[in-house]
Amino acid sequence: MSRRFLTRGRRGGAALAALTASLLLATACAPSGEDPAAAPSASPSAEPSGDAPGPGSEALAIPEFDVDLDQLAEQGIEALENLEGYEDWQWDDWRNWADQHIFQNPLIRDLWDPERFEQAEPPQQEEPPAESPTPEPEEPDDGVPPAIEAEAAPRPYAETGEAIVGKLFFDTPEGPAECSATVVADPSNPGASNLVWTAGHCVHGGNGAGWYRNIMFVPAFNSAGNAEDPDVTTEELSPYGAWWAVDATASTLWQESGENYGNEASTEDWAILRVANMDGSTTSLEETVGDAAPVWFNADEELARADAWGYPAVPPYDGLDLYSCAQDDPDRLDVTPDTTPMWWIGCTMTGGASGGGWFAERDGERVLISNNSIADLDYTWMAGPYLGAEAEAAFEEFTAG
């Protein structure tokens, strides 16, 4: 068992020093040969993919990417004059730059099926760089929440009130990947939300890299528990349909400096997606699943209880079942002196649970307060970002658009 050296922080929390932790992300190696669905490289020097985006949908209205300088300005991209040598850029240069800065998710029908779902396998978790300081306090485990065994949700999920939690599938440069995500309420469309909340590292490579591709949300994935049936269909695994991401936002901190071993950017490791039903239906996601969780920004710093949900995929789990961990009086984890402490609970969920919602009660209503982000390498605890002013401002801007 690896030991994590954490020092006491503010009330009920600890400071994150050389965090022996990693993002709760599960990915798989790409199939042999070229994968036409593969995402472009997530490095800033990536070459354009050159792949055709596949057949689109009139109902979803997802066009092929085209350079639009007005769009760049509207999205707050750096001014054109700050792009070194742009006067000599060719189309491939623009496409490569856009891959890193503009969310684009051209629809590929029939891409995700039971066979491709099964390809998602967890990677080896990474540790912090060797040069990171590792202070050893007098009481190494002081303040670390005790492990809480994750509990399997009762089935069918479609009938137990947990349909708002689902799986998020997407392609990274390494191949197919999976996370968890939650349907959240949209103040601009009361009762008819098409918004999904997840972790930033589930949609963007972080550290100046780019957006992932082929992002699709499946609420109440494998609700009936028949995923291991060799004849199971995509429709049977998707009781509320499959929802393609048509727009997204993630925190600036995550996009610029996120790392897959956990760092200060984990304190803003969140993302918001707008989705559309792949069958062309105009009925909203919220109306389809029957619920959506309001997001509680700037939540009380002391809560009676927090529940974290997700689809863990690293053994002993297999990514096919929905689990949760609940802790009374959740702790706070200090990452750096200058960042807001993360929510912190004991939990044995593993990779694949990333992005799954954390819930608390406010005035008798179940609300979302965070999402699964990082865990220790032994999977005894888990932490999620505190959704403060930056998250609230991004949410308001995203929903206003």
JSON list of N, CA and C in Angstrom, two decimals, residues 352-393:
[
{"chain": "A", "resi": 352, "resn": "GLY", "atom": "N", "xyz": [-13.05, 5.63, -14.07]},
{"chain": "A", "resi": 352, "resn": "GLY", "atom": "CA", "xyz": [-14.34, 5.47, -14.75]},
{"chain": "A", "resi": 352, "resn": "GLY", "atom": "C", "xyz": [-15.43, 6.22, -14.02]},
{"chain": "A", "resi": 353, "resn": "ALA", "atom": "N", "xyz": [-15.24, 6.43, -12.71]},
{"chain": "A", "resi": 353, "resn": "ALA", "atom": "CA", "xyz": [-16.22, 7.18, -11.92]},
{"chain": "A", "resi": 353, "resn": "ALA", "atom": "C", "xyz": [-16.06, 8.68, -12.10]},
{"chain": "A", "resi": 354, "resn": "SER", "atom": "N", "xyz": [-14.94, 9.11, -12.70]},
{"chain": "A", "resi": 354, "resn": "SER", "atom": "CA", "xyz": [-14.71, 10.55, -12.91]},
{"chain": "A", "resi": 354, "resn": "SER", "atom": "C", "xyz": [-15.91, 11.23, -13.53]},
{"chain": "A", "resi": 355, "resn": "GLY", "atom": "N", "xyz": [-16.19, 12.42, -13.04]},
{"chain": "A", "resi": 355, "resn": "GLY", "atom": "CA", "xyz": [-17.28, 13.21, -13.59]},
{"chain": "A", "resi": 355, "resn": "GLY", "atom": "C", "xyz": [-18.63, 12.94, -12.96]},
{"chain": "A", "resi": 356, "resn": "GLY", "atom": "N", "xyz": [-18.76, 11.80, -12.28]},
{"chain": "A", "resi": 356, "resn": "GLY", "atom": "CA", "xyz": [-20.02, 11.49, -11.61]},
{"chain": "A", "resi": 356, "resn": "GLY", "atom": "C", "xyz": [-20.37, 12.54, -10.57]},
{"chain": "A", "resi": 357, "resn": "GLY", "atom": "N", "xyz": [-21.65, 12.78, -10.37]},
{"chain": "A", "resi": 357, "resn": "GLY", "atom": "CA", "xyz": [-22.08, 13.87, -9.51]},
{"chain": "A", "resi": 357, "resn": "GLY", "atom": "C", "xyz": [-21.93, 13.61, -8.02]},
{"chain": "A", "resi": 358, "resn": "TRP", "atom": "N", "xyz": [-21.69, 14.69, -7.30]},
{"chain": "A", "resi": 358, "resn": "TRP", "atom": "CA", "xyz": [-21.76, 14.71, -5.84]},
{"chain": "A", "resi": 358, "resn": "TRP", "atom": "C", "xyz": [-23.03, 15.47, -5.47]},
{"chain": "A", "resi": 359, "resn": "PHE", "atom": "N", "xyz": [-23.81, 14.91, -4.57]},
{"chain": "A", "resi": 359, "resn": "PHE", "atom": "CA", "xyz": [-25.09, 15.50, -4.22]},
{"chain": "A", "resi": 359, "resn": "PHE", "atom": "C", "xyz": [-25.17, 15.81, -2.73]},
{"chain": "A", "resi": 360, "resn": "ALA", "atom": "N", "xyz": [-25.91, 16.86, -2.43]},
{"chain": "A", "resi": 360, "resn": "ALA", "atom": "CA", "xyz": [-26.22, 17.24, -1.05]},
{"chain": "A", "resi": 360, "resn": "ALA", "atom": "C", "xyz": [-27.68, 17.68, -1.03]},
{"chain": "A", "resi": 361, "resn": "GLU", "atom": "N", "xyz": [-28.18, 17.94, 0.16]},
{"chain": "A", "resi": 361, "resn": "GLU", "atom": "CA", "xyz": [-29.58, 18.39, 0.29]},
{"chain": "A", "resi": 361, "resn": "GLU", "atom": "C", "xyz": [-29.61, 19.86, 0.65]},
{"chain": "A", "resi": 362, "resn": "ARG", "atom": "N", "xyz": [-30.43, 20.62, -0.06]},
{"chain": "A", "resi": 362, "resn": "ARG", "atom": "CA", "xyz": [-30.64, 22.04, 0.22]},
{"chain": "A", "resi": 362, "resn": "ARG", "atom": "C", "xyz": [-32.13, 22.31, 0.26]},
{"chain": "A", "resi": 363, "resn": "ASP", "atom": "N", "xyz": [-32.61, 22.71, 1.41]},
{"chain": "A", "resi": 363, "resn": "ASP", "atom": "CA", "xyz": [-34.05, 22.99, 1.57]},
{"chain": "A", "resi": 363, "resn": "ASP", "atom": "C", "xyz": [-34.89, 21.82, 1.11]},
{"chain": "A", "resi": 364, "resn": "GLY", "atom": "N", "xyz": [-34.44, 20.61, 1.45]},
{"chain": "A", "resi": 364, "resn": "GLY", "atom": "CA", "xyz": [-35.20, 19.42, 1.13]},
{"chain": "A", "resi": 364, "resn": "GLY", "atom": "C", "xyz": [-35.07, 18.94, -0.30]},
{"chain": "A", "resi": 365, "resn": "GLU", "atom": "N", "xyz": [-34.23, 19.60, -1.09]},
{"chain": "A", "resi": 365, "resn": "GLU", "atom": "CA", "xyz": [-34.06, 19.24, -2.50]},
{"chain": "A", "resi": 365, "resn": "GLU", "atom": "C", "xyz": [-32.66, 18.69, -2.74]},
{"chain": "A", "resi": 366, "resn": "ARG", "atom": "N", "xyz": [-32.57, 17.66, -3.56]},
{"chain": "A", "resi": 366, "resn": "ARG", "atom": "CA", "xyz": [-31.29, 17.07, -3.92]},
{"chain": "A", "resi": 366, "resn": "ARG", "atom": "C", "xyz": [-30.62, 17.94, -4.98]},
{"chain": "A", "resi": 367, "resn": "VAL", "atom": "N", "xyz": [-29.39, 18.40, -4.68]},
{"chain": "A", "resi": 367, "resn": "VAL", "atom": "CA", "xyz": [-28.69, 19.31, -5.58]},
{"chain": "A", "resi": 367, "resn": "VAL", "atom": "C", "xyz": [-27.27, 18.81, -5.82]},
{"chain": "A", "resi": 368, "resn": "LEU", "atom": "N", "xyz": [-26.69, 19.20, -6.95]},
{"chain": "A", "resi": 368, "resn": "LEU", "atom": "CA", "xyz": [-25.32, 18.82, -7.28]},
{"chain": "A", "resi": 368, "resn": "LEU", "atom": "C", "xyz": [-24.35, 19.84, -6.72]},
{"chain": "A", "resi": 369, "resn": "ILE", "atom": "N", "xyz": [-23.31, 19.38, -6.02]},
{"chain": "A", "resi": 369, "resn": "ILE", "atom": "CA", "xyz": [-22.33, 20.29, -5.43]},
{"chain": "A", "resi": 369, "resn": "ILE", "atom": "C", "xyz": [-20.93, 20.09, -6.00]},
{"chain": "A", "resi": 370, "resn": "SER", "atom": "N", "xyz": [-20.69, 18.98, -6.71]},
{"chain": "A", "resi": 370, "resn": "SER", "atom": "CA", "xyz": [-19.34, 18.71, -7.21]},
{"chain": "A", "resi": 370, "resn": "SER", "atom": "C", "xyz": [-19.39, 17.53, -8.17]},
{"chain": "A", "resi": 371, "resn": "ASN", "atom": "N", "xyz": [-18.21, 17.08, -8.57]},
{"chain": "A", "resi": 371, "resn": "ASN", "atom": "CA", "xyz": [-18.07, 15.88, -9.40]},
{"chain": "A", "resi": 371, "resn": "ASN", "atom": "C", "xyz": [-16.79, 15.14, -9.02]},
{"chain": "A", "resi": 372, "resn": "ASN", "atom": "N", "xyz": [-16.77, 13.85, -9.24]},
{"chain": "A", "resi": 372, "resn": "ASN", "atom": "CA", "xyz": [-15.58, 13.06, -8.95]},
{"chain": "A", "resi": 372, "resn": "ASN", "atom": "C", "xyz": [-14.41, 13.56, -9.80]},
{"chain": "A", "resi": 373, "resn": "SER", "atom": "N", "xyz": [-13.26, 13.77, -9.16]},
{"chain": "A", "resi": 373, "resn": "SER", "atom": "CA", "xyz": [-12.10, 14.28, -9.89]},
{"chain": "A", "resi": 373, "resn": "SER", "atom": "C", "xyz": [-10.85, 13.45, -9.64]},
{"chain": "A", "resi": 374, "resn": "ILE", "atom": "N", "xyz": [-10.38, 13.38, -8.40]},
{"chain": "A", "resi": 374, "resn": "ILE", "atom": "CA", "xyz": [-9.13, 12.68, -8.11]},
{"chain": "A", "resi": 374, "resn": "ILE", "atom": "C", "xyz": [-9.33, 11.70, -6.97]},
{"chain": "A", "resi": 375, "resn": "ALA", "atom": "N", "xyz": [-8.41, 10.73, -6.88]},
{"chain": "A", "resi": 375, "resn": "ALA", "atom": "CA", "xyz": [-8.41, 9.73, -5.81]},
{"chain": "A", "resi": 375, "resn": "ALA", "atom": "C", "xyz": [-6.98, 9.35, -5.51]},
{"chain": "A", "resi": 376, "resn": "ASP", "atom": "N", "xyz": [-6.77, 8.74, -4.35]},
{"chain": "A", "resi": 376, "resn": "ASP", "atom": "CA", "xyz": [-5.44, 8.20, -4.07]},
{"chain": "A", "resi": 376, "resn": "ASP", "atom": "C", "xyz": [-5.25, 6.92, -4.87]},
{"chain": "A", "resi": 377, "resn": "LEU", "atom": "N", "xyz": [-4.00, 6.49, -5.01]},
{"chain": "A", "resi": 377, "resn": "LEU", "atom": "CA", "xyz": [-3.70, 5.34, -5.86]},
{"chain": "A", "resi": 377, "resn": "LEU", "atom": "C", "xyz": [-4.21, 4.03, -5.29]},
{"chain": "A", "resi": 378, "resn": "ASP", "atom": "N", "xyz": [-4.55, 4.02, -4.01]},
{"chain": "A", "resi": 378, "resn": "ASP", "atom": "CA", "xyz": [-5.12, 2.82, -3.40]},
{"chain": "A", "resi": 378, "resn": "ASP", "atom": "C", "xyz": [-6.64, 2.83, -3.42]},
{"chain": "A", "resi": 379, "resn": "TYR", "atom": "N", "xyz": [-7.22, 3.91, -3.94]},
{"chain": "A", "resi": 379, "resn": "TYR", "atom": "CA", "xyz": [-8.67, 4.06, -4.04]},
{"chain": "A", "resi": 379, "resn": "TYR", "atom": "C", "xyz": [-9.35, 3.89, -2.68]},
{"chain": "A", "resi": 380, "resn": "THR", "atom": "N", "xyz": [-8.93, 4.71, -1.72]},
{"chain": "A", "resi": 380, "resn": "THR", "atom": "CA", "xyz": [-9.59, 4.73, -0.42]},
{"chain": "A", "resi": 380, "resn": "THR", "atom": "C", "xyz": [-10.34, 6.04, -0.20]},
{"chain": "A", "resi": 381, "resn": "TRP", "atom": "N", "xyz": [-9.97, 7.10, -0.96]},
{"chain": "A", "resi": 381, "resn": "TRP", "atom": "CA", "xyz": [-10.68, 8.38, -0.85]},
{"chain": "A", "resi": 381, "resn": "TRP", "atom": "C", "xyz": [-10.82, 9.01, -2.22]},
{"chain": "A", "resi": 382, "resn": "MET", "atom": "N", "xyz": [-11.67, 10.00, -2.28]},
{"chain": "A", "resi": 382, "resn": "MET", "atom": "CA", "xyz": [-11.95, 10.68, -3.54]},
{"chain": "A", "resi": 382, "resn": "MET", "atom": "C", "xyz": [-12.22, 12.15, -3.23]},
{"chain": "A", "resi": 383, "resn": "ALA", "atom": "N", "xyz": [-11.86, 13.03, -4.18]},
{"chain": "A", "resi": 383, "resn": "ALA", "atom": "CA", "xyz": [-12.08, 14.46, -4.00]},
{"chain": "A", "resi": 383, "resn": "ALA", "atom": "C", "xyz": [-12.71, 15.06, -5.25]},
{"chain": "A", "resi": 384, "resn": "GLY", "atom": "N", "xyz": [-13.48, 16.13, -5.04]},
{"chain": "A", "resi": 384, "resn": "GLY", "atom": "CA", "xyz": [-14.13, 16.82, -6.15]},
{"chain": "A", "resi": 384, "resn": "GLY", "atom": "C", "xyz": [-14.04, 18.32, -5.95]},
{"chain": "A", "resi": 385, "resn": "PRO", "atom": "N", "xyz": [-14.10, 19.10, -7.03]},
{"chain": "A", "resi": 385, "resn": "PRO", "atom": "CA", "xyz": [-13.94, 20.55, -6.92]},
{"chain": "A", "resi": 385, "resn": "PRO", "atom": "C", "xyz": [-15.09, 21.23, -6.19]},
{"chain": "A", "resi": 386, "resn": "TYR", "atom": "N", "xyz": [-14.76, 22.28, -5.44]},
{"chain": "A", "resi": 386, "resn": "TYR", "atom": "CA", "xyz": [-15.78, 23.15, -4.87]},
{"chain": "A", "resi": 386, "resn": "TYR", "atom": "C", "xyz": [-16.23, 24.09, -5.98]},
{"chain": "A", "resi": 387, "resn": "LEU", "atom": "N", "xyz": [-17.53, 24.12, -6.26]},
{"chain": "A", "resi": 387, "resn": "LEU", "atom": "CA", "xyz": [-18.06, 24.92, -7.37]},
{"chain": "A", "resi": 387, "resn": "LEU", "atom": "C", "xyz": [-18.35, 26.33, -6.88]},
{"chain": "A", "resi": 388, "resn": "GLY", "atom": "N", "xyz": [-17.37, 27.19, -7.08]},
{"chain": "A", "resi": 388, "resn": "GLY", "atom": "CA", "xyz": [-17.47, 28.56, -6.61]},
{"chain": "A", "resi": 388, "resn": "GLY", "atom": "C", "xyz": [-17.77, 29.57, -7.69]},
{"chain": "A", "resi": 389, "resn": "ALA", "atom": "N", "xyz": [-17.19, 30.76, -7.56]},
{"chain": "A", "resi": 389, "resn": "ALA", "atom": "CA", "xyz": [-17.54, 31.88, -8.42]},
{"chain": "A", "resi": 389, "resn": "ALA", "atom": "C", "xyz": [-17.20, 31.63, -9.89]},
{"chain": "A", "resi": 390, "resn": "GLU", "atom": "N", "xyz": [-16.03, 31.03, -10.16]},
{"chain": "A", "resi": 390, "resn": "GLU", "atom": "CA", "xyz": [-15.66, 30.80, -11.56]},
{"chain": "A", "resi": 390, "resn": "GLU", "atom": "C", "xyz": [-16.61, 29.81, -12.23]},
{"chain": "A", "resi": 391, "resn": "ALA", "atom": "N", "xyz": [-16.92, 28.74, -11.53]},
{"chain": "A", "resi": 391, "resn": "ALA", "atom": "CA", "xyz": [-17.85, 27.75, -12.09]},
{"chain": "A", "resi": 391, "resn": "ALA", "atom": "C", "xyz": [-19.22, 28.37, -12.31]},
{"chain": "A", "resi": 392, "resn": "GLU", "atom": "N", "xyz": [-19.68, 29.17, -11.37]},
{"chain": "A", "resi": 392, "resn": "GLU", "atom": "CA", "xyz": [-20.99, 29.81, -11.50]},
{"chain": "A", "resi": 392, "resn": "GLU", "atom": "C", "xyz": [-21.02, 30.76, -12.69]},
{"chain": "A", "resi": 393, "resn": "ALA", "atom": "N", "xyz": [-19.96, 31.57, -12.86]},
{"chain": "A", "resi": 393, "resn": "ALA", "atom": "CA", "xyz": [-19.91, 32.51, -13.97]},
{"chain": "A", "resi": 393, "resn": "ALA", "atom": "C", "xyz": [-19.89, 31.79, -15.31]}
]
